[in-house]
Amino acid sequence: SFYTERLRLLPIFQGMEQRGVPLSREGTEELNGRLQEESFRSRDICLNLAHSTCPDVELESLPVNGRSNALNDVVFKGFNLKSPKKTDSGAPSMDKDVLEHWLLTLNPRSPSYHFVKNLKSYRKRQTALGYITSYEKFAKNGRVYSTLNPTGTGTLRFSSSNPNQQQVSKQEEVNTRYCFGPEPGRE
């Protein structure tokens, strides 16, 4: 049963909690700088495209996860995009699946394609930067000590928090695994 298997894992996970995971200062700073730069570049491209398409709209910033009325106006009125799905409240969705749909269906030379591509890039990098901030917030003496919860899921997988180390991205463009690494003198 899950219960007896989890009992066998408890001493192992207790050791993991006590040892923590080494946080690479150099890797974290390098990745943070690169992601900030790429994020600003994507944001600036989006804002320039938005202002050229909808000069009346006051889109001064891009929301990372949510949406603003100005962003809705740019996407749905300015670029005239149609969302293939709706939110729970019935509004047109603009989640990552919808952005991916638009990237597959829009003309790659169109301004709307470049806007969506850079919006997706901006959101992805801002999310990764949030994870890095979380790693740094919970680091002590160069190590990250997460809290592991053996009953946090319905499977043998534990959940973790402070920070959630299960959100360490391995996607090539935002690979936050570079934040972690061996301590000096270890491979």
mmCIF file with all atom_site columns, C-alpha atoms in Angstrom:
data_model
loop_
_atom_site.group_PDB
_atom_site.id
_atom_site.type_symbol
_atom_site.label_atom_id
_atom_site.label_alt_id
_atom_site.label_comp_id
_atom_site.label_asym_id
_atom_site.label_entity_id
_atom_site.label_seq_id
_atom_site.pdbx_PDB_ins_code
_atom_site.Cartn_x
_atom_site.Cartn_y
_atom_site.Cartn_z
_atom_site.occupancy
_atom_site.B_iso_or_equiv
_atom_site.pdbx_formal_charge
_atom_site.auth_seq_id
_atom_site.auth_comp_id
_atom_site.auth_asym_id
_atom_site.auth_atom_id
_atom_site.pdbx_PDB_model_num
ATOM 1   C CA . SER A 1 1   ? 0.000   0.000  0.000   1.00 0.00 ? 1   SER A CA 1
ATOM 2   C CA . PHE A 1 2   ? 1.014   3.636  -0.386  1.00 0.00 ? 2   PHE A CA 1
ATOM 3   C CA . TYR A 1 3   ? 1.148   4.016  3.369   1.00 0.00 ? 3   TYR A CA 1
ATOM 4   C CA . THR A 1 4   ? 3.730   1.287  3.967   1.00 0.00 ? 4   THR A CA 1
ATOM 5   C CA . GLU A 1 5   ? 5.855   2.411  0.998   1.00 0.00 ? 5   GLU A CA 1
ATOM 6   C CA . ARG A 1 6   ? 5.830   5.984  2.258   1.00 0.00 ? 6   ARG A CA 1
ATOM 7   C CA . LEU A 1 7   ? 6.916   4.802  5.699   1.00 0.00 ? 7   LEU A CA 1
ATOM 8   C CA . ARG A 1 8   ? 10.004  3.211  4.146   1.00 0.00 ? 8   ARG A CA 1
ATOM 9   C CA . LEU A 1 9   ? 10.865  6.491  2.401   1.00 0.00 ? 9   LEU A CA 1
ATOM 10  C CA . LEU A 1 10  ? 10.573  8.763  5.457   1.00 0.00 ? 10  LEU A CA 1
ATOM 11  C CA . PRO A 1 11  ? 14.181  8.370  6.717   1.00 0.00 ? 11  PRO A CA 1
ATOM 12  C CA . ILE A 1 12  ? 15.505  9.073  3.212   1.00 0.00 ? 12  ILE A CA 1
ATOM 13  C CA . PHE A 1 13  ? 13.442  12.227 2.811   1.00 0.00 ? 13  PHE A CA 1
ATOM 14  C CA . GLN A 1 14  ? 14.298  13.404 6.317   1.00 0.00 ? 14  GLN A CA 1
ATOM 15  C CA . GLY A 1 15  ? 17.970  13.262 5.326   1.00 0.00 ? 15  GLY A CA 1
ATOM 16  C CA . MET A 1 16  ? 17.211  15.181 2.139   1.00 0.00 ? 16  MET A CA 1
ATOM 17  C CA . GLU A 1 17  ? 15.400  17.890 4.107   1.00 0.00 ? 17  GLU A CA 1
ATOM 18  C CA . GLN A 1 18  ? 18.295  18.218 6.554   1.00 0.00 ? 18  GLN A CA 1
ATOM 19  C CA . ARG A 1 19  ? 21.037  18.322 3.885   1.00 0.00 ? 19  ARG A CA 1
ATOM 20  C CA . GLY A 1 20  ? 19.215  20.646 1.516   1.00 0.00 ? 20  GLY A CA 1
ATOM 21  C CA . VAL A 1 21  ? 20.193  21.267 -2.089  1.00 0.00 ? 21  VAL A CA 1
ATOM 22  C CA . PRO A 1 22  ? 23.235  23.422 -2.922  1.00 0.00 ? 22  PRO A CA 1
ATOM 23  C CA . LEU A 1 23  ? 22.322  26.711 -4.601  1.00 0.00 ? 23  LEU A CA 1
ATOM 24  C CA . SER A 1 24  ? 24.926  27.840 -7.123  1.00 0.00 ? 24  SER A CA 1
ATOM 25  C CA . ARG A 1 25  ? 25.426  31.590 -6.651  1.00 0.00 ? 25  ARG A CA 1
ATOM 26  C CA . GLU A 1 26  ? 27.203  31.937 -10.016 1.00 0.00 ? 26  GLU A CA 1
ATOM 27  C CA . GLY A 1 27  ? 24.634  29.857 -11.911 1.00 0.00 ? 27  GLY A CA 1
ATOM 28  C CA . THR A 1 28  ? 21.760  31.721 -10.272 1.00 0.00 ? 28  THR A CA 1
ATOM 29  C CA . GLU A 1 29  ? 23.186  35.169 -11.026 1.00 0.00 ? 29  GLU A CA 1
ATOM 30  C CA . GLU A 1 30  ? 24.027  34.264 -14.621 1.00 0.00 ? 30  GLU A CA 1
ATOM 31  C CA . LEU A 1 31  ? 20.606  32.748 -15.296 1.00 0.00 ? 31  LEU A CA 1
ATOM 32  C CA . ASN A 1 32  ? 18.808  35.604 -13.530 1.00 0.00 ? 32  ASN A CA 1
ATOM 33  C CA . GLY A 1 33  ? 20.648  38.198 -15.642 1.00 0.00 ? 33  GLY A CA 1
ATOM 34  C CA . ARG A 1 34  ? 19.980  36.368 -18.913 1.00 0.00 ? 34  ARG A CA 1
ATOM 35  C CA . LEU A 1 35  ? 16.289  35.845 -18.142 1.00 0.00 ? 35  LEU A CA 1
ATOM 36  C CA . GLN A 1 36  ? 15.851  39.497 -17.091 1.00 0.00 ? 36  GLN A CA 1
ATOM 37  C CA . GLU A 1 37  ? 17.433  40.695 -20.333 1.00 0.00 ? 37  GLU A CA 1
ATOM 38  C CA . GLU A 1 38  ? 15.367  38.354 -22.510 1.00 0.00 ? 38  GLU A CA 1
ATOM 39  C CA . SER A 1 39  ? 12.207  39.240 -20.593 1.00 0.00 ? 39  SER A CA 1
ATOM 40  C CA . PHE A 1 40  ? 12.759  42.994 -21.058 1.00 0.00 ? 40  PHE A CA 1
ATOM 41  C CA . ARG A 1 41  ? 13.439  42.462 -24.772 1.00 0.00 ? 41  ARG A CA 1
ATOM 42  C CA . SER A 1 42  ? 10.220  40.450 -25.251 1.00 0.00 ? 42  SER A CA 1
ATOM 43  C CA . ARG A 1 43  ? 8.223   42.988 -23.236 1.00 0.00 ? 43  ARG A CA 1
ATOM 44  C CA . ASP A 1 44  ? 9.549   45.904 -25.296 1.00 0.00 ? 44  ASP A CA 1
ATOM 45  C CA . ILE A 1 45  ? 8.705   44.150 -28.568 1.00 0.00 ? 45  ILE A CA 1
ATOM 46  C CA . CYS A 1 46  ? 5.168   43.468 -27.305 1.00 0.00 ? 46  CYS A CA 1
ATOM 47  C CA . LEU A 1 47  ? 4.656   47.053 -26.176 1.00 0.00 ? 47  LEU A CA 1
ATOM 48  C CA . ASN A 1 48  ? 5.938   48.452 -29.488 1.00 0.00 ? 48  ASN A CA 1
ATOM 49  C CA . LEU A 1 49  ? 3.670   46.129 -31.491 1.00 0.00 ? 49  LEU A CA 1
ATOM 50  C CA . ALA A 1 50  ? 0.730   46.964 -29.225 1.00 0.00 ? 50  ALA A CA 1
ATOM 51  C CA . HIS A 1 51  ? 1.254   50.712 -29.611 1.00 0.00 ? 51  HIS A CA 1
ATOM 52  C CA . SER A 1 52  ? 1.566   50.447 -33.398 1.00 0.00 ? 52  SER A CA 1
ATOM 53  C CA . THR A 1 53  ? -1.612  48.310 -33.613 1.00 0.00 ? 53  THR A CA 1
ATOM 54  C CA . CYS A 1 54  ? -3.687  50.095 -30.963 1.00 0.00 ? 54  CYS A CA 1
ATOM 55  C CA . PRO A 1 55  ? -2.292  53.607 -30.402 1.00 0.00 ? 55  PRO A CA 1
ATOM 56  C CA . ASP A 1 56  ? -5.310  54.505 -28.224 1.00 0.00 ? 56  ASP A CA 1
ATOM 57  C CA . VAL A 1 57  ? -4.711  51.700 -25.719 1.00 0.00 ? 57  VAL A CA 1
ATOM 58  C CA . GLU A 1 58  ? -2.666  52.476 -22.598 1.00 0.00 ? 58  GLU A CA 1
ATOM 59  C CA . LEU A 1 59  ? -0.702  49.217 -22.362 1.00 0.00 ? 59  LEU A CA 1
ATOM 60  C CA . GLU A 1 60  ? 2.265   50.219 -20.204 1.00 0.00 ? 60  GLU A CA 1
ATOM 61  C CA . SER A 1 61  ? 3.078   46.804 -18.786 1.00 0.00 ? 61  SER A CA 1
ATOM 62  C CA . LEU A 1 62  ? 2.329   43.185 -19.481 1.00 0.00 ? 62  LEU A CA 1
ATOM 63  C CA . PRO A 1 63  ? 0.707   41.005 -16.850 1.00 0.00 ? 63  PRO A CA 1
ATOM 64  C CA . VAL A 1 64  ? 2.687   37.827 -16.224 1.00 0.00 ? 64  VAL A CA 1
ATOM 65  C CA . ASN A 1 65  ? -0.174  35.445 -15.527 1.00 0.00 ? 65  ASN A CA 1
ATOM 66  C CA . GLY A 1 66  ? -3.356  37.445 -15.549 1.00 0.00 ? 66  GLY A CA 1
ATOM 67  C CA . ARG A 1 67  ? -4.776  39.833 -18.045 1.00 0.00 ? 67  ARG A CA 1
ATOM 68  C CA . SER A 1 68  ? -5.617  43.478 -18.152 1.00 0.00 ? 68  SER A CA 1
ATOM 69  C CA . ASN A 1 69  ? -8.382  45.170 -20.104 1.00 0.00 ? 69  ASN A CA 1
ATOM 70  C CA . ALA A 1 70  ? -5.706  46.895 -22.183 1.00 0.00 ? 70  ALA A CA 1
ATOM 71  C CA . LEU A 1 71  ? -4.125  43.547 -23.096 1.00 0.00 ? 71  LEU A CA 1
ATOM 72  C CA . ASN A 1 72  ? -7.565  42.193 -24.013 1.00 0.00 ? 72  ASN A CA 1
ATOM 73  C CA . ASP A 1 73  ? -8.131  45.216 -26.271 1.00 0.00 ? 73  ASP A CA 1
ATOM 74  C CA . VAL A 1 74  ? -4.784  44.757 -28.018 1.00 0.00 ? 74  VAL A CA 1
ATOM 75  C CA . VAL A 1 75  ? -5.211  41.017 -28.576 1.00 0.00 ? 75  VAL A CA 1
ATOM 76  C CA . PHE A 1 76  ? -8.912  40.753 -29.347 1.00 0.00 ? 76  PHE A CA 1
ATOM 77  C CA . LYS A 1 77  ? -9.652  44.142 -30.912 1.00 0.00 ? 77  LYS A CA 1
ATOM 78  C CA . GLY A 1 78  ? -6.313  45.351 -32.251 1.00 0.00 ? 78  GLY A CA 1
ATOM 79  C CA . PHE A 1 79  ? -4.981  42.063 -33.617 1.00 0.00 ? 79  PHE A CA 1
ATOM 80  C CA . ASN A 1 80  ? -8.487  40.626 -34.051 1.00 0.00 ? 80  ASN A CA 1
ATOM 81  C CA . LEU A 1 81  ? -7.499  37.245 -32.621 1.00 0.00 ? 81  LEU A CA 1
ATOM 82  C CA . LYS A 1 82  ? -10.137 34.666 -31.795 1.00 0.00 ? 82  LYS A CA 1
ATOM 83  C CA . SER A 1 83  ? -9.635  32.356 -28.850 1.00 0.00 ? 83  SER A CA 1
ATOM 84  C CA . PRO A 1 84  ? -10.512 28.695 -29.404 1.00 0.00 ? 84  PRO A CA 1
ATOM 85  C CA . LYS A 1 85  ? -11.614 28.329 -25.784 1.00 0.00 ? 85  LYS A CA 1
ATOM 86  C CA . LYS A 1 86  ? -13.270 30.239 -22.957 1.00 0.00 ? 86  LYS A CA 1
ATOM 87  C CA . THR A 1 87  ? -12.395 30.869 -19.324 1.00 0.00 ? 87  THR A CA 1
ATOM 88  C CA . ASP A 1 88  ? -14.670 29.641 -16.519 1.00 0.00 ? 88  ASP A CA 1
ATOM 89  C CA . SER A 1 89  ? -16.383 33.042 -16.570 1.00 0.00 ? 89  SER A CA 1
ATOM 90  C CA . GLY A 1 90  ? -17.066 32.756 -20.319 1.00 0.00 ? 90  GLY A CA 1
ATOM 91  C CA . ALA A 1 91  ? -14.437 35.251 -21.486 1.00 0.00 ? 91  ALA A CA 1
ATOM 92  C CA . PRO A 1 92  ? -12.083 34.338 -24.327 1.00 0.00 ? 92  PRO A CA 1
ATOM 93  C CA . SER A 1 93  ? -9.091  32.466 -22.915 1.00 0.00 ? 93  SER A CA 1
ATOM 94  C CA . MET A 1 94  ? -5.505  33.610 -23.352 1.00 0.00 ? 94  MET A CA 1
ATOM 95  C CA . ASP A 1 95  ? -3.703  30.787 -21.537 1.00 0.00 ? 95  ASP A CA 1
ATOM 96  C CA . LYS A 1 96  ? -0.531  29.068 -22.747 1.00 0.00 ? 96  LYS A CA 1
ATOM 97  C CA . ASP A 1 97  ? -2.499  26.554 -24.837 1.00 0.00 ? 97  ASP A CA 1
ATOM 98  C CA . VAL A 1 98  ? -4.291  29.364 -26.645 1.00 0.00 ? 98  VAL A CA 1
ATOM 99  C CA . LEU A 1 99  ? -0.996  31.185 -27.230 1.00 0.00 ? 99  LEU A CA 1
ATOM 100 C CA . GLU A 1 100 ? 0.440   27.959 -28.661 1.00 0.00 ? 100 GLU A CA 1
ATOM 101 C CA . HIS A 1 101 ? -2.641  27.566 -30.900 1.00 0.00 ? 101 HIS A CA 1
ATOM 102 C CA . TRP A 1 102 ? -2.153  31.086 -32.243 1.00 0.00 ? 102 TRP A CA 1
ATOM 103 C CA . LEU A 1 103 ? 1.542   30.439 -32.906 1.00 0.00 ? 103 LEU A CA 1
ATOM 104 C CA . LEU A 1 104 ? 0.593   27.394 -34.959 1.00 0.00 ? 104 LEU A CA 1
ATOM 105 C CA . THR A 1 105 ? -2.144  29.137 -36.943 1.00 0.00 ? 105 THR A CA 1
ATOM 106 C CA . LEU A 1 106 ? -0.936  32.729 -37.443 1.00 0.00 ? 106 LEU A CA 1
ATOM 107 C CA . ASN A 1 107 ? 1.254   33.848 -40.319 1.00 0.00 ? 107 ASN A CA 1
ATOM 108 C CA . PRO A 1 108 ? 4.842   33.874 -38.933 1.00 0.00 ? 108 PRO A CA 1
ATOM 109 C CA . ARG A 1 109 ? 5.453   37.206 -40.685 1.00 0.00 ? 109 ARG A CA 1
ATOM 110 C CA . SER A 1 110 ? 2.476   38.963 -39.119 1.00 0.00 ? 110 SER A CA 1
ATOM 111 C CA . PRO A 1 111 ? 2.717   41.441 -36.261 1.00 0.00 ? 111 PRO A CA 1
ATOM 112 C CA . SER A 1 112 ? 0.150   39.412 -34.306 1.00 0.00 ? 112 SER A CA 1
ATOM 113 C CA . TYR A 1 113 ? 2.407   36.323 -34.509 1.00 0.00 ? 113 TYR A CA 1
ATOM 114 C CA . HIS A 1 114 ? 5.383   38.291 -33.174 1.00 0.00 ? 114 HIS A CA 1
ATOM 115 C CA . PHE A 1 115 ? 3.251   39.794 -30.420 1.00 0.00 ? 115 PHE A CA 1
ATOM 116 C CA . VAL A 1 116 ? 2.005   36.364 -29.278 1.00 0.00 ? 116 VAL A CA 1
ATOM 117 C CA . LYS A 1 117 ? 5.470   34.820 -29.558 1.00 0.00 ? 117 LYS A CA 1
ATOM 118 C CA . ASN A 1 118 ? 7.000   37.547 -27.405 1.00 0.00 ? 118 ASN A CA 1
ATOM 119 C CA . LEU A 1 119 ? 4.107   37.534 -24.925 1.00 0.00 ? 119 LEU A CA 1
ATOM 120 C CA . LYS A 1 120 ? 4.640   33.800 -24.430 1.00 0.00 ? 120 LYS A CA 1
ATOM 121 C CA . SER A 1 121 ? 8.397   34.317 -24.076 1.00 0.00 ? 121 SER A CA 1
ATOM 122 C CA . TYR A 1 122 ? 7.857   37.147 -21.575 1.00 0.00 ? 122 TYR A CA 1
ATOM 123 C CA . ARG A 1 123 ? 5.464   35.109 -19.428 1.00 0.00 ? 123 ARG A CA 1
ATOM 124 C CA . LYS A 1 124 ? 7.735   32.056 -19.423 1.00 0.00 ? 124 LYS A CA 1
ATOM 125 C CA . ARG A 1 125 ? 10.766  34.088 -18.348 1.00 0.00 ? 125 ARG A CA 1
ATOM 126 C CA . GLN A 1 126 ? 8.868   36.018 -15.695 1.00 0.00 ? 126 GLN A CA 1
ATOM 127 C CA . THR A 1 127 ? 7.616   32.744 -14.220 1.00 0.00 ? 127 THR A CA 1
ATOM 128 C CA . ALA A 1 128 ? 11.170  31.356 -14.123 1.00 0.00 ? 128 ALA A CA 1
ATOM 129 C CA . LEU A 1 129 ? 12.395  34.576 -12.485 1.00 0.00 ? 129 LEU A CA 1
ATOM 130 C CA . GLY A 1 130 ? 9.708   34.103 -9.823  1.00 0.00 ? 130 GLY A CA 1
ATOM 131 C CA . TYR A 1 131 ? 11.017  30.609 -9.123  1.00 0.00 ? 131 TYR A CA 1
ATOM 132 C CA . ILE A 1 132 ? 14.581  31.928 -8.822  1.00 0.00 ? 132 ILE A CA 1
ATOM 133 C CA . THR A 1 133 ? 13.406  34.569 -6.352  1.00 0.00 ? 133 THR A CA 1
ATOM 134 C CA . SER A 1 134 ? 11.748  31.815 -4.338  1.00 0.00 ? 134 SER A CA 1
ATOM 135 C CA . TYR A 1 135 ? 14.934  29.704 -4.320  1.00 0.00 ? 135 TYR A CA 1
ATOM 136 C CA . GLU A 1 136 ? 16.960  32.678 -3.099  1.00 0.00 ? 136 GLU A CA 1
ATOM 137 C CA . LYS A 1 137 ? 14.349  33.589 -0.479  1.00 0.00 ? 137 LYS A CA 1
ATOM 138 C CA . PHE A 1 138 ? 14.490  30.158 1.140   1.00 0.00 ? 138 PHE A CA 1
ATOM 139 C CA . ALA A 1 139 ? 18.252  29.607 0.796   1.00 0.00 ? 139 ALA A CA 1
ATOM 140 C CA . LYS A 1 140 ? 20.359  29.467 3.942   1.00 0.00 ? 140 LYS A CA 1
ATOM 141 C CA . ASN A 1 141 ? 24.133  29.146 3.891   1.00 0.00 ? 141 ASN A CA 1
ATOM 142 C CA . GLY A 1 142 ? 24.143  28.414 0.161   1.00 0.00 ? 142 GLY A CA 1
ATOM 143 C CA . ARG A 1 143 ? 21.563  25.612 0.373   1.00 0.00 ? 143 ARG A CA 1
ATOM 144 C CA . VAL A 1 144 ? 17.824  25.401 -0.241  1.00 0.00 ? 144 VAL A CA 1
ATOM 145 C CA . TYR A 1 145 ? 15.883  23.510 2.408   1.00 0.00 ? 145 TYR A CA 1
ATOM 146 C CA . SER A 1 146 ? 12.426  22.545 1.185   1.00 0.00 ? 146 SER A CA 1
ATOM 147 C CA . THR A 1 147 ? 9.757   21.026 3.347   1.00 0.00 ? 147 THR A CA 1
ATOM 148 C CA . LEU A 1 148 ? 8.653   17.647 2.015   1.00 0.00 ? 148 LEU A CA 1
ATOM 149 C CA . ASN A 1 149 ? 5.120   16.408 2.609   1.00 0.00 ? 149 ASN A CA 1
ATOM 150 C CA . PRO A 1 150 ? 4.670   12.620 2.247   1.00 0.00 ? 150 PRO A CA 1
ATOM 151 C CA . THR A 1 151 ? 0.875   12.891 2.097   1.00 0.00 ? 151 THR A CA 1
ATOM 152 C CA . GLY A 1 152 ? 0.683   15.853 -0.275  1.00 0.00 ? 152 GLY A CA 1
ATOM 153 C CA . THR A 1 153 ? -0.353  13.767 -3.291  1.00 0.00 ? 153 THR A CA 1
ATOM 154 C CA . GLY A 1 154 ? -2.471  10.706 -4.012  1.00 0.00 ? 154 GLY A CA 1
ATOM 155 C CA . THR A 1 155 ? 0.575   8.809  -5.300  1.00 0.00 ? 155 THR A CA 1
ATOM 156 C CA . LEU A 1 156 ? 3.999   7.931  -3.886  1.00 0.00 ? 156 LEU A CA 1
ATOM 157 C CA . ARG A 1 157 ? 5.233   11.334 -5.015  1.00 0.00 ? 157 ARG A CA 1
ATOM 158 C CA . PHE A 1 158 ? 5.746   13.752 -2.152  1.00 0.00 ? 158 PHE A CA 1
ATOM 159 C CA . SER A 1 159 ? 4.804   17.399 -2.410  1.00 0.00 ? 159 SER A CA 1
ATOM 160 C CA . SER A 1 160 ? 7.242   20.104 -1.373  1.00 0.00 ? 160 SER A CA 1
ATOM 161 C CA . SER A 1 161 ? 7.017   23.719 -0.299  1.00 0.00 ? 161 SER A CA 1
ATOM 162 C CA . ASN A 1 162 ? 9.146   26.678 0.754   1.00 0.00 ? 162 ASN A CA 1
ATOM 163 C CA . PRO A 1 163 ? 10.094  26.545 -2.124  1.00 0.00 ? 163 PRO A CA 1
ATOM 164 C CA . ASN A 1 164 ? 8.316   23.999 -4.261  1.00 0.00 ? 164 ASN A CA 1
ATOM 165 C CA . GLN A 1 165 ? 11.292  22.180 -5.756  1.00 0.00 ? 165 GLN A CA 1
ATOM 166 C CA . GLN A 1 166 ? 9.023   20.258 -8.084  1.00 0.00 ? 166 GLN A CA 1
ATOM 167 C CA . GLN A 1 167 ? 8.709   23.433 -10.149 1.00 0.00 ? 167 GLN A CA 1
ATOM 168 C CA . VAL A 1 168 ? 12.350  23.429 -11.209 1.00 0.00 ? 168 VAL A CA 1
ATOM 169 C CA . SER A 1 169 ? 12.075  23.933 -14.957 1.00 0.00 ? 169 SER A CA 1
ATOM 170 C CA . LYS A 1 170 ? 14.176  21.863 -17.316 1.00 0.00 ? 170 LYS A CA 1
ATOM 171 C CA . GLN A 1 171 ? 12.877  23.534 -20.473 1.00 0.00 ? 171 GLN A CA 1
ATOM 172 C CA . GLU A 1 172 ? 15.869  24.489 -22.574 1.00 0.00 ? 172 GLU A CA 1
ATOM 173 C CA . GLU A 1 173 ? 15.180  28.217 -22.765 1.00 0.00 ? 173 GLU A CA 1
ATOM 174 C CA . VAL A 1 174 ? 14.374  28.677 -19.053 1.00 0.00 ? 174 VAL A CA 1
ATOM 175 C CA . ASN A 1 175 ? 16.269  25.812 -17.415 1.00 0.00 ? 175 ASN A CA 1
ATOM 176 C CA . THR A 1 176 ? 16.324  26.771 -13.738 1.00 0.00 ? 176 THR A CA 1
ATOM 177 C CA . ARG A 1 177 ? 18.397  23.700 -12.874 1.00 0.00 ? 177 ARG A CA 1
ATOM 178 C CA . TYR A 1 178 ? 21.434  25.931 -13.443 1.00 0.00 ? 178 TYR A CA 1
ATOM 179 C CA . CYS A 1 179 ? 20.597  27.486 -10.073 1.00 0.00 ? 179 CYS A CA 1
ATOM 180 C CA . PHE A 1 180 ? 21.585  24.275 -8.343  1.00 0.00 ? 180 PHE A CA 1
ATOM 181 C CA . GLY A 1 181 ? 24.838  22.468 -8.445  1.00 0.00 ? 181 GLY A CA 1
ATOM 182 C CA . PRO A 1 182 ? 27.551  20.739 -6.534  1.00 0.00 ? 182 PRO A CA 1
ATOM 183 C CA . GLU A 1 183 ? 29.352  22.531 -3.777  1.00 0.00 ? 183 GLU A CA 1
ATOM 184 C CA . PRO A 1 184 ? 32.910  23.693 -4.519  1.00 0.00 ? 184 PRO A CA 1
ATOM 185 C CA . GLY A 1 185 ? 35.241  20.713 -4.787  1.00 0.00 ? 185 GLY A CA 1
ATOM 186 C CA . ARG A 1 186 ? 32.457  18.266 -5.648  1.00 0.00 ? 186 ARG A CA 1
ATOM 187 C CA . GLU A 1 187 ? 31.255  16.994 -9.000  1.00 0.00 ? 187 GLU A CA 1
#
